[in-house]
Amino acid sequence: MEKLSLLDFKLPLMSMEYKREFFYKLDLSLKQIHIAGGYVNNFNPDSIFVDEVTKTPSFTAIFPLDQPYSNSDDIKKANLLWLADLAFCCYLPDYDLKQGLLNPEVVSVRFEDFQEYVPAEDVEYYRSIFTMNYGDPTISPSYYSDYIQKQLEDVAKHQSSGISYVKSTPIGRAMSTKDKEAAYIHYLFIICVVLSFIVFSLFILINILPVFS
């Protein structure tokens, strides 16, 4: 199968939603590498490739996590920081990936100024990565794919209680009021039909029965 480097794939020119899906897949690949006991040693765009047919991204600089003097969580968090940095460079307008990646410390220090360039739905995640206290051993690695999965689960929960959720919104309350008004009008219509039928029946009884008496 033919593969293109991320430089040749021209990811920065693609839509925001496509980029989000791309980095979801790339993060998921990184998570699987970590679970298998490895880590990625290079996040430069020329070391990441995309299958031309499936559009699946993959890393090439993969090494085993067998460093005797290193904390594996520290390495994983460093991997996630560089992946976030790569994503930021792809979201940044007019940034040329041929220049390599930005220093993540620069983005970390000025994240509040730069956050407008990442998707609004993902600001919370990228803030947590760029502003993380990497010296705190109690903080666990946080994967973008897990963040997206939680978002999807939250949406599913809202959809499962759709009626109460919709009625809690202004348009939902308006629709509910409209439904009540429609039900009241329907009730009046039924009453009118019944009364008309009774009046017609009485007319028949008064005007026709005497003929047979």
Tab-separated table of C-alpha atoms in Angstrom:
chain	number	residue	atom	x	y	z
A	1	MET	CA	0.000	0.000	0.000
A	2	GLU	CA	1.246	3.466	-0.878
A	3	LYS	CA	1.731	5.915	1.950
A	4	LEU	CA	2.180	9.669	2.054
A	5	SER	CA	4.072	11.577	4.692
A	6	LEU	CA	2.012	14.084	6.636
A	7	LEU	CA	3.859	16.804	4.712
A	8	ASP	CA	2.620	15.465	1.371
A	9	PHE	CA	-0.857	14.701	2.711
A	10	LYS	CA	-1.567	18.441	3.138
A	11	LEU	CA	-3.630	18.003	6.314
A	12	PRO	CA	-3.547	21.740	7.258
A	13	LEU	CA	-5.571	22.505	4.112
A	14	MET	CA	-8.427	20.178	5.075
A	15	SER	CA	-11.602	20.973	7.017
A	16	MET	CA	-11.709	21.382	10.781
A	17	GLU	CA	-13.908	18.296	11.217
A	18	TYR	CA	-11.587	16.183	9.075
A	19	LYS	CA	-8.629	17.268	11.196
A	20	ARG	CA	-10.501	16.363	14.389
A	21	GLU	CA	-11.248	12.900	13.022
A	22	PHE	CA	-7.637	12.537	11.861
A	23	PHE	CA	-6.211	13.370	15.294
A	24	TYR	CA	-8.756	11.110	16.968
A	25	LYS	CA	-7.379	8.226	14.898
A	26	LEU	CA	-3.762	9.237	15.458
A	27	ASP	CA	-4.321	9.558	19.216
A	28	LEU	CA	-6.022	6.165	19.280
A	29	SER	CA	-2.984	4.705	17.519
A	30	LEU	CA	-0.696	6.312	20.109
A	31	LYS	CA	-2.810	4.926	22.946
A	32	GLN	CA	-2.556	1.408	21.488
A	33	ILE	CA	1.229	1.804	21.179
A	34	HIS	CA	1.390	2.773	24.869
A	35	ILE	CA	-0.813	-0.155	25.896
A	36	ALA	CA	1.471	-2.494	23.947
A	37	GLY	CA	4.466	-1.182	25.883
A	38	GLY	CA	5.922	1.274	23.387
A	39	TYR	CA	6.268	4.979	22.766
A	40	VAL	CA	6.792	7.312	19.808
A	41	ASN	CA	10.207	8.930	19.531
A	42	ASN	CA	9.495	11.390	16.708
A	43	PHE	CA	6.395	13.504	15.965
A	44	ASN	CA	7.842	15.466	13.060
A	45	PRO	CA	5.439	15.502	10.085
A	46	ASP	CA	7.915	13.661	7.861
A	47	SER	CA	7.908	10.665	10.238
A	48	ILE	CA	4.101	10.239	10.272
A	49	PHE	CA	2.444	8.597	7.282
A	50	VAL	CA	-1.064	8.264	5.877
A	51	ASP	CA	-2.327	5.328	3.834
A	52	GLU	CA	-3.504	6.662	0.463
A	53	VAL	CA	-6.437	4.225	0.298
A	54	THR	CA	-7.769	4.056	3.872
A	55	LYS	CA	-6.483	7.495	4.957
A	56	THR	CA	-5.323	5.834	8.184
A	57	PRO	CA	-2.430	7.670	9.897
A	58	SER	CA	0.459	5.814	11.514
A	59	PHE	CA	3.701	6.463	13.367
A	60	THR	CA	7.049	5.082	12.262
A	61	ALA	CA	9.457	6.012	15.090
A	62	ILE	CA	8.196	3.491	17.660
A	63	PHE	CA	10.418	2.176	20.456
A	64	PRO	CA	9.844	-0.099	23.477
A	65	LEU	CA	9.169	1.474	26.858
A	66	ASP	CA	12.050	-0.328	28.552
A	67	GLN	CA	14.040	2.646	29.788
A	68	PRO	CA	15.278	1.543	33.239
A	69	TYR	CA	15.631	5.076	34.583
A	70	SER	CA	12.498	6.644	33.106
A	71	ASN	CA	8.942	6.862	34.376
A	72	SER	CA	6.679	5.387	31.688
A	73	ASP	CA	3.848	7.837	32.503
A	74	ASP	CA	6.219	10.759	31.998
A	75	ILE	CA	7.120	9.450	28.539
A	76	LYS	CA	3.450	8.912	27.679
A	77	LYS	CA	2.541	12.442	28.786
A	78	ALA	CA	5.435	13.822	26.744
A	79	ASN	CA	4.091	11.911	23.727
A	80	LEU	CA	0.642	13.429	24.267
A	81	LEU	CA	2.135	16.913	24.531
A	82	TRP	CA	3.971	16.527	21.212
A	83	LEU	CA	0.854	15.125	19.555
A	84	ALA	CA	-1.135	18.126	20.823
A	85	ASP	CA	1.612	20.377	19.489
A	86	LEU	CA	1.375	18.698	16.078
A	87	ALA	CA	-2.402	19.183	16.091
A	88	PHE	CA	-2.004	22.838	17.038
A	89	CYS	CA	0.431	23.410	14.161
A	90	CYS	CA	-2.131	21.907	11.752
A	91	TYR	CA	-4.905	24.135	13.123
A	92	LEU	CA	-2.747	27.272	13.076
A	93	PRO	CA	-3.589	29.322	9.938
A	94	ASP	CA	-0.866	29.604	7.308
A	95	TYR	CA	1.606	27.546	9.311
A	96	ASP	CA	3.981	25.524	7.109
A	97	LEU	CA	4.700	22.074	8.555
A	98	LYS	CA	7.968	22.037	6.615
A	99	GLN	CA	9.282	24.328	9.347
A	100	GLY	CA	8.878	21.505	11.848
A	101	LEU	CA	6.873	21.718	15.052
A	102	LEU	CA	6.604	24.707	17.335
A	103	ASN	CA	8.199	24.553	20.766
A	104	PRO	CA	5.299	23.281	22.945
A	105	GLU	CA	6.526	25.443	25.838
A	106	VAL	CA	5.711	28.544	23.773
A	107	VAL	CA	2.145	27.332	23.222
A	108	SER	CA	1.861	26.357	26.894
A	109	VAL	CA	2.855	29.802	28.152
A	110	ARG	CA	0.501	31.614	25.770
A	111	PHE	CA	-2.297	29.071	25.440
A	112	GLU	CA	-5.041	31.551	26.404
A	113	ASP	CA	-3.940	33.708	23.467
A	114	PHE	CA	-3.720	30.751	21.070
A	115	GLN	CA	-6.838	28.775	22.070
A	116	GLU	CA	-8.978	30.431	19.389
A	117	TYR	CA	-7.130	28.418	16.753
A	118	VAL	CA	-8.206	24.991	18.037
A	119	PRO	CA	-11.787	23.680	17.640
A	120	ALA	CA	-14.079	25.158	20.292
A	121	GLU	CA	-15.204	21.655	21.317
A	122	ASP	CA	-11.599	20.688	22.078
A	123	VAL	CA	-10.294	23.746	23.917
A	124	GLU	CA	-10.787	22.069	27.293
A	125	TYR	CA	-8.701	19.071	26.254
A	126	TYR	CA	-5.839	21.030	24.719
A	127	ARG	CA	-5.748	23.381	27.691
A	128	SER	CA	-5.342	20.376	30.001
A	129	ILE	CA	-2.419	19.099	27.910
A	130	PHE	CA	-0.567	22.362	27.331
A	131	THR	CA	-0.983	23.648	30.885
A	132	MET	CA	-0.469	20.339	32.693
A	133	ASN	CA	1.947	20.234	35.616
A	134	TYR	CA	4.330	17.655	34.177
A	135	GLY	CA	6.227	17.475	37.436
A	136	ASP	CA	3.191	16.070	39.268
A	137	PRO	CA	3.430	12.240	39.276
A	138	THR	CA	-0.217	11.876	40.368
A	139	ILE	CA	-1.519	13.190	37.012
A	140	SER	CA	-2.241	10.378	34.560
A	141	PRO	CA	-1.873	10.555	30.755
A	142	SER	CA	-5.003	12.020	29.119
A	143	TYR	CA	-5.871	10.805	25.611
A	144	TYR	CA	-7.763	12.849	23.043
A	145	SER	CA	-9.635	9.722	21.906
A	146	ASP	CA	-10.922	9.224	25.481
A	147	TYR	CA	-11.994	12.879	25.589
A	148	ILE	CA	-13.960	12.507	22.337
A	149	GLN	CA	-15.517	9.246	23.519
A	150	LYS	CA	-16.784	10.953	26.672
A	151	GLN	CA	-18.295	13.732	24.556
A	152	LEU	CA	-20.154	11.142	22.468
A	153	GLU	CA	-21.409	9.375	25.596
A	154	ASP	CA	-22.692	12.685	27.005
A	155	VAL	CA	-24.569	13.364	23.750
A	156	ALA	CA	-26.066	9.856	23.876
A	157	LYS	CA	-27.299	10.470	27.449
A	158	HIS	CA	-29.000	13.703	26.370
A	159	GLN	CA	-30.632	11.932	23.436
A	160	SER	CA	-31.954	9.145	25.683
A	161	SER	CA	-33.842	11.780	27.737
A	162	GLY	CA	-34.717	13.837	24.685
A	163	ILE	CA	-38.241	14.899	25.714
A	164	SER	CA	-37.291	16.450	29.045
A	165	TYR	CA	-34.121	17.889	27.499
A	166	VAL	CA	-36.000	19.525	24.618
A	167	LYS	CA	-38.667	20.971	26.902
A	168	SER	CA	-35.979	22.529	29.066
A	169	THR	CA	-34.954	24.783	26.160
A	170	PRO	CA	-36.865	27.939	25.088
A	171	ILE	CA	-37.928	26.396	21.786
A	172	GLY	CA	-38.916	23.210	23.596
A	173	ARG	CA	-41.174	25.150	25.969
A	174	ALA	CA	-42.700	26.970	23.009
A	175	MET	CA	-43.405	23.663	21.275
A	176	SER	CA	-44.945	22.278	24.463
A	177	THR	CA	-47.274	25.292	24.771
A	178	LYS	CA	-48.264	24.954	21.133
A	179	ASP	CA	-49.105	21.270	21.696
A	180	LYS	CA	-51.364	22.146	24.643
A	181	GLU	CA	-53.176	24.784	22.581
A	182	ALA	CA	-53.677	22.292	19.755
A	183	ALA	CA	-55.076	19.702	22.179
A	184	TYR	CA	-57.542	22.262	23.589
A	185	ILE	CA	-58.754	23.220	20.093
A	186	HIS	CA	-59.190	19.527	19.245
A	187	TYR	CA	-61.245	19.074	22.430
A	188	LEU	CA	-63.537	21.979	21.508
A	189	PHE	CA	-63.980	20.556	18.020
A	190	ILE	CA	-65.111	17.171	19.421
A	191	ILE	CA	-67.578	18.896	21.778
A	192	CYS	CA	-69.040	20.876	18.861
A	193	VAL	CA	-69.452	17.716	16.779
A	194	VAL	CA	-71.183	15.895	19.630
A	195	LEU	CA	-73.534	18.840	20.300
A	196	SER	CA	-74.348	19.145	16.602
A	197	PHE	CA	-75.190	15.451	16.487
A	198	ILE	CA	-77.489	15.783	19.519
A	199	VAL	CA	-79.282	18.815	18.039
A	200	PHE	CA	-79.710	17.011	14.713
A	201	SER	CA	-81.092	13.925	16.472
A	202	LEU	CA	-83.607	16.033	18.410
A	203	PHE	CA	-84.681	17.702	15.144
A	204	ILE	CA	-85.320	14.265	13.635
A	205	LEU	CA	-87.328	13.154	16.652
A	206	ILE	CA	-89.471	16.301	16.734
A	207	ASN	CA	-90.200	16.583	13.007
A	208	ILE	CA	-90.318	13.006	11.716
A	209	LEU	CA	-91.819	10.864	14.499
A	210	PRO	CA	-95.236	12.685	14.468
A	211	VAL	CA	-95.738	11.480	10.897
A	212	PHE	CA	-95.860	7.879	12.094
A	213	SER	CA	-98.100	8.587	15.092
